[in-house]
Short mmCIF file of N, CA and C in Angstrom, two decimals:
data_model
loop_
_atom_site.label_atom_id
_atom_site.label_comp_id
_atom_site.label_asym_id
_atom_site.label_seq_id
_atom_site.Cartn_x
_atom_site.Cartn_y
_atom_site.Cartn_z
N UNK A 241 29.48 27.15 26.81
CA UNK A 241 29.93 28.06 25.76
C UNK A 241 31.22 27.55 25.12
N UNK A 242 31.34 27.79 23.84
CA UNK A 242 32.55 27.38 23.15
C UNK A 242 32.28 26.92 21.74
N UNK A 243 33.23 26.16 21.21
CA UNK A 243 33.17 25.66 19.85
C UNK A 243 32.99 24.15 19.86
N UNK A 244 32.05 23.65 19.10
CA UNK A 244 31.84 22.22 18.93
C UNK A 244 32.76 21.76 17.80
N UNK A 245 33.51 20.68 18.04
CA UNK A 245 34.47 20.19 17.07
C UNK A 245 34.15 18.75 16.67
N UNK A 246 34.70 18.32 15.56
CA UNK A 246 34.54 16.94 15.10
C UNK A 246 35.17 15.99 16.12
N UNK A 247 34.44 14.96 16.48
CA UNK A 247 34.93 13.98 17.45
C UNK A 247 36.10 13.16 16.89
N UNK A 248 36.20 13.09 15.59
CA UNK A 248 37.25 12.27 14.97
C UNK A 248 38.56 13.05 14.76
N UNK A 249 38.46 14.33 14.30
CA UNK A 249 39.70 15.04 13.95
C UNK A 249 39.88 16.38 14.65
N UNK A 250 38.87 16.87 15.37
CA UNK A 250 38.99 18.13 16.08
C UNK A 250 38.72 19.38 15.26
N UNK A 251 38.28 19.22 14.01
CA UNK A 251 37.98 20.36 13.13
C UNK A 251 36.80 21.16 13.71
N UNK A 252 36.90 22.50 13.71
CA UNK A 252 35.84 23.35 14.24
C UNK A 252 34.59 23.28 13.37
N UNK A 253 33.44 23.04 14.01
CA UNK A 253 32.17 22.86 13.29
C UNK A 253 31.15 23.95 13.59
N UNK A 254 30.76 24.06 14.86
CA UNK A 254 29.68 24.96 15.25
C UNK A 254 30.05 25.73 16.51
N UNK A 255 29.54 26.94 16.63
CA UNK A 255 29.72 27.75 17.83
C UNK A 255 28.48 27.60 18.72
N UNK A 256 28.69 27.65 20.02
CA UNK A 256 27.54 27.61 20.92
C UNK A 256 26.64 28.83 20.73
N UNK A 257 27.16 29.90 20.14
CA UNK A 257 26.35 31.09 19.84
C UNK A 257 25.29 30.80 18.77
N UNK A 258 25.52 29.76 17.94
CA UNK A 258 24.57 29.39 16.89
C UNK A 258 23.65 28.26 17.32
N UNK A 259 23.75 27.82 18.57
CA UNK A 259 22.93 26.71 19.08
C UNK A 259 21.59 27.27 19.57
N UNK A 260 20.53 26.50 19.36
CA UNK A 260 19.21 26.91 19.84
C UNK A 260 18.39 25.69 20.23
N UNK A 261 17.35 25.93 20.99
CA UNK A 261 16.46 24.86 21.44
C UNK A 261 15.56 24.42 20.30
N UNK A 262 15.43 23.12 20.12
CA UNK A 262 14.58 22.55 19.08
C UNK A 262 13.92 21.31 19.65
N UNK A 263 12.82 20.89 19.07
CA UNK A 263 12.10 19.71 19.58
C UNK A 263 12.88 18.42 19.38
N UNK A 264 13.88 18.43 18.52
CA UNK A 264 14.73 17.26 18.30
C UNK A 264 15.57 16.99 19.56
N UNK A 265 15.87 15.72 19.84
CA UNK A 265 16.74 15.43 20.98
C UNK A 265 18.21 15.77 20.70
N UNK A 266 18.54 16.09 19.46
CA UNK A 266 19.92 16.40 19.07
C UNK A 266 20.18 17.90 19.17
N UNK A 267 21.42 18.30 19.41
CA UNK A 267 21.73 19.74 19.39
C UNK A 267 21.37 20.33 18.03
N UNK A 268 20.88 21.56 18.01
CA UNK A 268 20.50 22.23 16.76
C UNK A 268 21.28 23.53 16.62
N UNK A 269 21.79 23.77 15.41
CA UNK A 269 22.58 24.97 15.13
C UNK A 269 22.05 25.63 13.86
N UNK A 270 22.21 26.95 13.78
CA UNK A 270 21.76 27.68 12.60
C UNK A 270 22.85 27.86 11.55
N UNK A 271 24.12 27.77 11.95
CA UNK A 271 25.21 27.98 11.01
C UNK A 271 26.49 27.32 11.50
N UNK A 272 27.43 27.17 10.59
CA UNK A 272 28.73 26.59 10.92
C UNK A 272 29.70 27.70 11.32
N UNK A 273 30.83 27.31 11.91
CA UNK A 273 31.84 28.28 12.31
C UNK A 273 32.55 28.87 11.09
N UNK A 274 32.93 28.01 10.15
CA UNK A 274 33.65 28.42 8.95
C UNK A 274 32.89 27.92 7.72
N UNK A 275 33.14 28.54 6.60
CA UNK A 275 32.51 28.11 5.36
C UNK A 275 32.86 26.66 5.03
N UNK A 276 34.07 26.24 5.38
CA UNK A 276 34.52 24.87 5.08
C UNK A 276 34.41 23.93 6.28
N UNK A 277 33.64 24.32 7.30
CA UNK A 277 33.49 23.45 8.48
C UNK A 277 32.87 22.11 8.14
N UNK A 278 31.90 22.13 7.22
CA UNK A 278 31.22 20.90 6.83
C UNK A 278 31.16 20.76 5.32
N UNK A 279 30.99 19.53 4.87
CA UNK A 279 30.70 19.23 3.47
C UNK A 279 29.25 18.75 3.42
N UNK A 280 28.57 19.06 2.32
CA UNK A 280 27.15 18.72 2.20
C UNK A 280 26.89 18.02 0.88
N UNK A 281 25.93 17.09 0.91
CA UNK A 281 25.45 16.48 -0.33
C UNK A 281 23.95 16.25 -0.19
N UNK A 282 23.24 16.44 -1.28
CA UNK A 282 21.79 16.29 -1.25
C UNK A 282 21.43 14.84 -0.96
N UNK A 283 20.53 14.66 0.01
CA UNK A 283 20.08 13.31 0.34
C UNK A 283 18.64 13.11 -0.09
N UNK A 284 17.81 14.10 0.18
CA UNK A 284 16.39 14.06 -0.21
C UNK A 284 15.89 15.50 -0.21
N UNK A 285 14.72 15.75 -0.77
CA UNK A 285 14.21 17.13 -0.79
C UNK A 285 14.13 17.70 0.63
N UNK A 286 14.72 18.86 0.82
CA UNK A 286 14.68 19.52 2.11
C UNK A 286 15.74 19.09 3.10
N UNK A 287 16.60 18.15 2.72
CA UNK A 287 17.63 17.67 3.66
C UNK A 287 18.94 17.37 2.93
N UNK A 288 20.02 17.83 3.52
CA UNK A 288 21.35 17.55 3.01
C UNK A 288 22.11 16.71 4.02
N UNK A 289 22.86 15.73 3.55
CA UNK A 289 23.72 14.93 4.41
C UNK A 289 24.95 15.78 4.71
N UNK A 290 25.35 15.86 5.98
CA UNK A 290 26.45 16.71 6.40
C UNK A 290 27.57 15.87 6.99
N UNK A 291 28.80 16.20 6.60
CA UNK A 291 29.97 15.52 7.15
C UNK A 291 31.04 16.55 7.47
N UNK A 292 32.01 16.18 8.27
CA UNK A 292 33.12 17.07 8.63
C UNK A 292 33.82 17.52 7.35
N UNK A 293 34.10 18.80 7.25
CA UNK A 293 34.76 19.34 6.09
C UNK A 293 36.22 18.95 5.97
N UNK A 294 36.79 18.40 7.03
CA UNK A 294 38.20 18.01 7.00
C UNK A 294 38.38 16.51 6.79
N UNK A 295 37.71 15.69 7.61
CA UNK A 295 37.95 14.24 7.58
C UNK A 295 36.80 13.43 7.00
N UNK A 296 35.63 14.05 6.80
CA UNK A 296 34.50 13.33 6.23
C UNK A 296 33.64 12.57 7.23
N UNK A 297 33.92 12.69 8.51
CA UNK A 297 33.13 12.02 9.54
C UNK A 297 31.66 12.47 9.45
N UNK A 298 30.73 11.52 9.48
CA UNK A 298 29.30 11.82 9.38
C UNK A 298 28.80 12.62 10.57
N UNK A 299 28.05 13.69 10.29
CA UNK A 299 27.54 14.57 11.35
C UNK A 299 26.03 14.63 11.42
N UNK A 300 25.35 14.10 10.44
CA UNK A 300 23.89 14.16 10.43
C UNK A 300 23.38 14.89 9.21
N UNK A 301 22.47 15.86 9.44
CA UNK A 301 21.79 16.52 8.32
C UNK A 301 21.69 18.03 8.51
N UNK A 302 21.48 18.70 7.40
CA UNK A 302 21.05 20.08 7.41
C UNK A 302 19.63 20.06 6.86
N UNK A 303 18.68 20.54 7.65
CA UNK A 303 17.30 20.58 7.23
C UNK A 303 17.00 22.00 6.77
N UNK A 304 16.72 22.13 5.49
CA UNK A 304 16.52 23.43 4.87
C UNK A 304 15.22 24.07 5.32
N UNK A 305 15.27 25.35 5.62
CA UNK A 305 14.10 26.13 6.06
C UNK A 305 13.42 25.56 7.30
N UNK A 306 14.20 24.99 8.21
CA UNK A 306 13.66 24.43 9.45
C UNK A 306 14.32 25.07 10.68
N UNK A 307 14.93 26.24 10.49
CA UNK A 307 15.59 26.93 11.60
C UNK A 307 14.62 27.76 12.40
N UNK A 308 15.12 28.51 13.38
CA UNK A 308 14.25 29.30 14.25
C UNK A 308 13.64 30.52 13.56
N UNK A 309 14.25 30.96 12.45
CA UNK A 309 13.72 32.09 11.69
C UNK A 309 13.43 31.67 10.28
N UNK A 310 12.51 32.33 9.63
CA UNK A 310 12.14 32.01 8.26
C UNK A 310 13.38 32.03 7.35
N UNK A 311 13.53 30.98 6.56
CA UNK A 311 14.65 30.89 5.62
C UNK A 311 15.93 30.30 6.20
N UNK A 312 15.99 30.11 7.50
CA UNK A 312 17.19 29.53 8.12
C UNK A 312 17.14 28.01 8.06
N UNK A 313 18.31 27.42 7.98
CA UNK A 313 18.42 25.97 8.04
C UNK A 313 18.73 25.53 9.47
N UNK A 314 18.54 24.24 9.71
CA UNK A 314 18.88 23.65 11.02
C UNK A 314 19.88 22.54 10.78
N UNK A 315 21.02 22.62 11.45
CA UNK A 315 22.01 21.55 11.43
C UNK A 315 21.80 20.66 12.63
#
């Protein structure tokens, strides 16, 4: 339990309360801790490239409409 932070700068990214089991080997989250926790840019249809909102460190992707509930995204 706790808050997941950027490995580079310590900026708060995700709460363990937003973590869920997914078939991906990577941790999956439904939302960020703060509105400015991450920065996003469109990479391809259905996926946004995600980076730390403070330092720009690469974090992976946000997959649109791929969360545990209809309409939710998966980080």
